[in-house]
Structure formats: C-alpha cells, structure tokens
Amino acid sequence: MKNLILTVVLAIGLTATSATAGPVENCSVVSSGVFEIAKARDVGIGPEVTFNVLTDSGLEPDFAAALLEVVYISGNSLSPKELKDAVFAGCIAELT
C-alpha cells in the first residue's frame, strides 16, 4: 500500500497544490481527498461516479483509479477518518 500512497501523493500533490507546497502539504492534500471520497463512499456514491468527477476535474485516470483502490477496495472497511489518518501516516513515512 505504501507504493500506492506515494503514487497518489505525487499525482494529487502535484496537481492540487501550488508549486511552492512541500511534501507535508501534499500528504495533507492527499489524505483530505481520501477522506472526502470515503465520505462519499459511505453515503452510497459508487466508484464510477467518483472516477468521473476526479477525471473531469483534471486528475489523470491512473491516479484516480489508485485513489479509488485505496478507498473502495483496500480501505473499504475503514471509516473516512481512519483512512485519512492511515494515508497521511503512510505518506509521511514515505518521506523519511
């Protein structure tokens, strides 16, 4: 899962934050994004809809799919908060 998190960090961090944002800010952006997707998941929004929203917003399809894998498959038993915390911790661990 660590490699997947790093891939997502690079994808979202580079597309969703300013050029001056640092790695910790990128981790925060990614974990917050995962949190929001997980909240949508928990109210019944499916991965297809989420994928379309992400790609329509400019995210590369491969990276959108990686996010969905984290939320809908590997983290499907975790709450949005648990996922956010796990992704942030994993991201920070990858930086060290």
Short mmCIF file of N, CA and C in Angstrom, two decimals:
data_model
loop_
_atom_site.label_atom_id
_atom_site.label_comp_id
_atom_site.label_asym_id
_atom_site.label_seq_id
_atom_site.Cartn_x
_atom_site.Cartn_y
_atom_site.Cartn_z
N MET A 1 0.82 -1.18 0.00
CA MET A 1 0.00 0.00 0.00
C MET A 1 0.87 1.26 0.00
N LYS A 2 2.09 1.17 0.54
CA LYS A 2 2.95 2.35 0.60
C LYS A 2 3.27 2.89 -0.78
N ASN A 3 3.58 2.01 -1.74
CA ASN A 3 3.88 2.49 -3.09
C ASN A 3 2.66 3.15 -3.72
N LEU A 4 1.50 2.62 -3.45
CA LEU A 4 0.27 3.21 -3.97
C LEU A 4 0.06 4.58 -3.36
N ILE A 5 0.31 4.73 -2.08
CA ILE A 5 0.15 6.02 -1.42
C ILE A 5 1.13 7.03 -2.02
N LEU A 6 2.36 6.61 -2.23
CA LEU A 6 3.34 7.52 -2.80
C LEU A 6 2.91 7.96 -4.20
N THR A 7 2.40 7.04 -4.99
CA THR A 7 1.91 7.38 -6.32
C THR A 7 0.80 8.40 -6.25
N VAL A 8 -0.12 8.18 -5.32
CA VAL A 8 -1.24 9.12 -5.16
C VAL A 8 -0.72 10.47 -4.69
N VAL A 9 0.23 10.47 -3.78
CA VAL A 9 0.80 11.73 -3.30
C VAL A 9 1.38 12.51 -4.47
N LEU A 10 2.15 11.85 -5.27
CA LEU A 10 2.76 12.54 -6.40
C LEU A 10 1.70 13.06 -7.36
N ALA A 11 0.69 12.26 -7.61
CA ALA A 11 -0.35 12.65 -8.56
C ALA A 11 -1.16 13.82 -8.05
N ILE A 12 -1.73 13.67 -6.90
CA ILE A 12 -2.62 14.70 -6.38
C ILE A 12 -1.81 15.88 -5.87
N GLY A 13 -0.74 15.59 -5.21
CA GLY A 13 0.07 16.67 -4.67
C GLY A 13 0.58 17.60 -5.76
N LEU A 14 0.93 17.05 -6.87
CA LEU A 14 1.45 17.88 -7.94
C LEU A 14 0.35 18.59 -8.71
N THR A 15 -0.85 18.05 -8.70
CA THR A 15 -1.93 18.69 -9.45
C THR A 15 -2.82 19.56 -8.59
N ALA A 16 -2.87 19.31 -7.29
CA ALA A 16 -3.83 20.02 -6.45
C ALA A 16 -3.22 21.08 -5.54
N THR A 17 -1.91 21.15 -5.47
CA THR A 17 -1.29 22.14 -4.61
C THR A 17 -0.45 23.08 -5.43
N SER A 18 -0.07 24.16 -4.83
CA SER A 18 0.74 25.14 -5.56
C SER A 18 2.16 24.62 -5.71
N ALA A 19 2.90 25.28 -6.58
CA ALA A 19 4.27 24.87 -6.84
C ALA A 19 5.16 25.04 -5.63
N THR A 20 4.76 25.87 -4.69
CA THR A 20 5.60 26.10 -3.52
C THR A 20 5.25 25.18 -2.35
N ALA A 21 4.22 24.36 -2.50
CA ALA A 21 3.84 23.45 -1.42
C ALA A 21 4.91 22.39 -1.23
N GLY A 22 5.11 22.00 0.02
CA GLY A 22 6.10 20.99 0.32
C GLY A 22 5.48 19.61 0.45
N PRO A 23 6.30 18.61 0.70
CA PRO A 23 5.81 17.24 0.80
C PRO A 23 4.76 17.02 1.88
N VAL A 24 4.90 17.69 3.01
CA VAL A 24 3.92 17.52 4.09
C VAL A 24 2.57 18.07 3.65
N GLU A 25 2.58 19.20 2.97
CA GLU A 25 1.33 19.76 2.45
C GLU A 25 0.69 18.81 1.45
N ASN A 26 1.52 18.19 0.62
CA ASN A 26 1.00 17.23 -0.35
C ASN A 26 0.35 16.05 0.36
N CYS A 27 0.96 15.58 1.43
CA CYS A 27 0.38 14.48 2.20
C CYS A 27 -0.96 14.89 2.78
N SER A 28 -1.05 16.13 3.24
CA SER A 28 -2.29 16.64 3.79
C SER A 28 -3.38 16.70 2.72
N VAL A 29 -3.03 17.16 1.54
CA VAL A 29 -4.00 17.24 0.43
C VAL A 29 -4.50 15.85 0.07
N VAL A 30 -3.59 14.91 -0.06
CA VAL A 30 -3.99 13.55 -0.44
C VAL A 30 -4.88 12.93 0.62
N SER A 31 -4.49 13.04 1.88
CA SER A 31 -5.29 12.42 2.94
C SER A 31 -6.66 13.08 3.05
N SER A 32 -6.73 14.38 2.84
CA SER A 32 -8.03 15.06 2.85
C SER A 32 -8.89 14.62 1.67
N GLY A 33 -8.27 14.42 0.52
CA GLY A 33 -9.00 13.92 -0.64
C GLY A 33 -9.56 12.53 -0.40
N VAL A 34 -8.75 11.68 0.18
CA VAL A 34 -9.21 10.32 0.51
C VAL A 34 -10.36 10.38 1.50
N PHE A 35 -10.27 11.27 2.47
CA PHE A 35 -11.34 11.46 3.45
C PHE A 35 -12.65 11.82 2.77
N GLU A 36 -12.60 12.77 1.85
CA GLU A 36 -13.81 13.20 1.15
C GLU A 36 -14.39 12.09 0.28
N ILE A 37 -13.53 11.36 -0.39
CA ILE A 37 -14.01 10.25 -1.23
C ILE A 37 -14.63 9.17 -0.35
N ALA A 38 -14.03 8.90 0.80
CA ALA A 38 -14.58 7.89 1.70
C ALA A 38 -15.93 8.32 2.26
N LYS A 39 -16.09 9.62 2.53
CA LYS A 39 -17.40 10.11 2.98
C LYS A 39 -18.44 9.90 1.88
N ALA A 40 -18.07 10.17 0.65
CA ALA A 40 -18.99 9.93 -0.47
C ALA A 40 -19.32 8.45 -0.59
N ARG A 41 -18.29 7.61 -0.44
CA ARG A 41 -18.49 6.15 -0.47
C ARG A 41 -19.51 5.73 0.57
N ASP A 42 -19.40 6.29 1.77
CA ASP A 42 -20.25 5.88 2.88
C ASP A 42 -21.70 6.34 2.74
N VAL A 43 -21.96 7.30 1.87
CA VAL A 43 -23.35 7.71 1.63
C VAL A 43 -23.89 7.09 0.35
N GLY A 44 -23.12 6.16 -0.23
CA GLY A 44 -23.62 5.39 -1.35
C GLY A 44 -23.17 5.82 -2.73
N ILE A 45 -22.26 6.76 -2.82
CA ILE A 45 -21.76 7.16 -4.14
C ILE A 45 -20.74 6.13 -4.60
N GLY A 46 -20.98 5.56 -5.75
CA GLY A 46 -20.14 4.48 -6.26
C GLY A 46 -18.84 4.95 -6.88
N PRO A 47 -17.94 4.03 -7.10
CA PRO A 47 -16.63 4.38 -7.65
C PRO A 47 -16.68 4.95 -9.06
N GLU A 48 -17.68 4.54 -9.85
CA GLU A 48 -17.77 5.05 -11.22
C GLU A 48 -18.04 6.55 -11.22
N VAL A 49 -18.97 6.97 -10.37
CA VAL A 49 -19.29 8.40 -10.28
C VAL A 49 -18.08 9.16 -9.78
N THR A 50 -17.44 8.65 -8.76
CA THR A 50 -16.27 9.31 -8.19
C THR A 50 -15.15 9.40 -9.22
N PHE A 51 -14.93 8.33 -9.96
CA PHE A 51 -13.90 8.32 -11.01
C PHE A 51 -14.17 9.43 -12.02
N ASN A 52 -15.42 9.54 -12.45
CA ASN A 52 -15.77 10.57 -13.43
C ASN A 52 -15.55 11.98 -12.88
N VAL A 53 -15.91 12.19 -11.63
CA VAL A 53 -15.70 13.51 -11.02
C VAL A 53 -14.20 13.83 -10.96
N LEU A 54 -13.41 12.86 -10.54
CA LEU A 54 -11.97 13.09 -10.43
C LEU A 54 -11.32 13.37 -11.78
N THR A 55 -11.65 12.57 -12.77
CA THR A 55 -11.04 12.76 -14.09
C THR A 55 -11.58 14.00 -14.78
N ASP A 56 -12.85 14.31 -14.58
CA ASP A 56 -13.41 15.54 -15.14
C ASP A 56 -12.77 16.78 -14.51
N SER A 57 -12.24 16.61 -13.30
CA SER A 57 -11.56 17.71 -12.62
C SER A 57 -10.10 17.83 -13.03
N GLY A 58 -9.66 16.95 -13.91
CA GLY A 58 -8.30 17.04 -14.43
C GLY A 58 -7.32 16.02 -13.89
N LEU A 59 -7.75 15.15 -12.99
CA LEU A 59 -6.83 14.14 -12.46
C LEU A 59 -6.63 13.04 -13.50
N GLU A 60 -5.41 12.60 -13.63
CA GLU A 60 -5.11 11.52 -14.58
C GLU A 60 -5.88 10.26 -14.20
N PRO A 61 -6.41 9.53 -15.17
CA PRO A 61 -7.19 8.33 -14.87
C PRO A 61 -6.46 7.30 -14.02
N ASP A 62 -5.16 7.10 -14.24
CA ASP A 62 -4.41 6.13 -13.44
C ASP A 62 -4.38 6.53 -11.97
N PHE A 63 -4.24 7.81 -11.72
CA PHE A 63 -4.18 8.28 -10.34
C PHE A 63 -5.56 8.26 -9.69
N ALA A 64 -6.58 8.58 -10.46
CA ALA A 64 -7.95 8.48 -9.94
C ALA A 64 -8.25 7.04 -9.57
N ALA A 65 -7.83 6.10 -10.41
CA ALA A 65 -8.04 4.68 -10.13
C ALA A 65 -7.29 4.27 -8.87
N ALA A 66 -6.10 4.80 -8.67
CA ALA A 66 -5.32 4.48 -7.47
C ALA A 66 -6.04 4.97 -6.22
N LEU A 67 -6.60 6.17 -6.28
CA LEU A 67 -7.36 6.69 -5.15
C LEU A 67 -8.56 5.81 -4.85
N LEU A 68 -9.26 5.43 -5.89
CA LEU A 68 -10.45 4.59 -5.70
C LEU A 68 -10.08 3.23 -5.13
N GLU A 69 -8.92 2.71 -5.52
CA GLU A 69 -8.47 1.43 -4.97
C GLU A 69 -8.27 1.54 -3.47
N VAL A 70 -7.67 2.65 -3.04
CA VAL A 70 -7.43 2.86 -1.61
C VAL A 70 -8.75 2.93 -0.85
N VAL A 71 -9.70 3.69 -1.38
CA VAL A 71 -10.95 3.94 -0.65
C VAL A 71 -11.95 2.79 -0.78
N TYR A 72 -12.16 2.30 -1.98
CA TYR A 72 -13.23 1.34 -2.22
C TYR A 72 -12.80 -0.12 -2.07
N ILE A 73 -11.49 -0.41 -2.17
CA ILE A 73 -11.06 -1.81 -2.12
C ILE A 73 -10.20 -2.07 -0.89
N SER A 74 -8.97 -1.56 -0.87
CA SER A 74 -8.08 -1.90 0.24
C SER A 74 -8.50 -1.26 1.56
N GLY A 75 -9.20 -0.14 1.50
CA GLY A 75 -9.63 0.52 2.72
C GLY A 75 -11.13 0.51 2.92
N ASN A 76 -11.81 -0.44 2.29
CA ASN A 76 -13.28 -0.43 2.33
C ASN A 76 -13.87 -0.67 3.72
N SER A 77 -13.10 -1.24 4.63
CA SER A 77 -13.62 -1.47 5.98
C SER A 77 -13.26 -0.35 6.95
N LEU A 78 -12.54 0.65 6.46
CA LEU A 78 -12.11 1.75 7.31
C LEU A 78 -13.05 2.95 7.17
N SER A 79 -13.22 3.67 8.26
CA SER A 79 -14.01 4.89 8.24
C SER A 79 -13.23 5.97 7.49
N PRO A 80 -13.91 7.03 7.07
CA PRO A 80 -13.18 8.12 6.42
C PRO A 80 -12.03 8.65 7.27
N LYS A 81 -12.25 8.82 8.56
CA LYS A 81 -11.20 9.33 9.46
C LYS A 81 -10.03 8.35 9.54
N GLU A 82 -10.35 7.06 9.66
CA GLU A 82 -9.28 6.06 9.73
C GLU A 82 -8.47 6.05 8.44
N LEU A 83 -9.15 6.16 7.30
CA LEU A 83 -8.45 6.20 6.02
C LEU A 83 -7.57 7.44 5.92
N LYS A 84 -8.12 8.57 6.30
CA LYS A 84 -7.35 9.82 6.26
C LYS A 84 -6.09 9.70 7.09
N ASP A 85 -6.24 9.20 8.31
CA ASP A 85 -5.09 9.05 9.19
C ASP A 85 -4.07 8.06 8.64
N ALA A 86 -4.55 6.94 8.10
CA ALA A 86 -3.65 5.93 7.56
C ALA A 86 -2.88 6.44 6.34
N VAL A 87 -3.58 7.14 5.46
CA VAL A 87 -2.93 7.68 4.26
C VAL A 87 -1.93 8.75 4.65
N PHE A 88 -2.29 9.62 5.58
CA PHE A 88 -1.35 10.66 6.00
C PHE A 88 -0.10 10.04 6.64
N ALA A 89 -0.31 9.09 7.53
CA ALA A 89 0.82 8.44 8.19
C ALA A 89 1.70 7.71 7.18
N GLY A 90 1.08 7.00 6.25
CA GLY A 90 1.84 6.28 5.23
C GLY A 90 2.62 7.23 4.33
N CYS A 91 2.00 8.33 4.00
CA CYS A 91 2.65 9.33 3.15
C CYS A 91 3.86 9.93 3.86
N ILE A 92 3.67 10.32 5.11
CA ILE A 92 4.78 10.89 5.89
C ILE A 92 5.90 9.87 6.04
N ALA A 93 5.54 8.62 6.28
CA ALA A 93 6.57 7.57 6.41
C ALA A 93 7.38 7.42 5.14
N GLU A 94 6.75 7.61 3.99
CA GLU A 94 7.46 7.50 2.73
C GLU A 94 8.47 8.64 2.54
N LEU A 95 8.24 9.74 3.22
CA LEU A 95 9.14 10.90 3.09
C LEU A 95 10.41 10.74 3.89
N THR A 96 10.38 9.84 4.88
CA THR A 96 11.55 9.70 5.75
C THR A 96 12.44 8.57 5.31
#
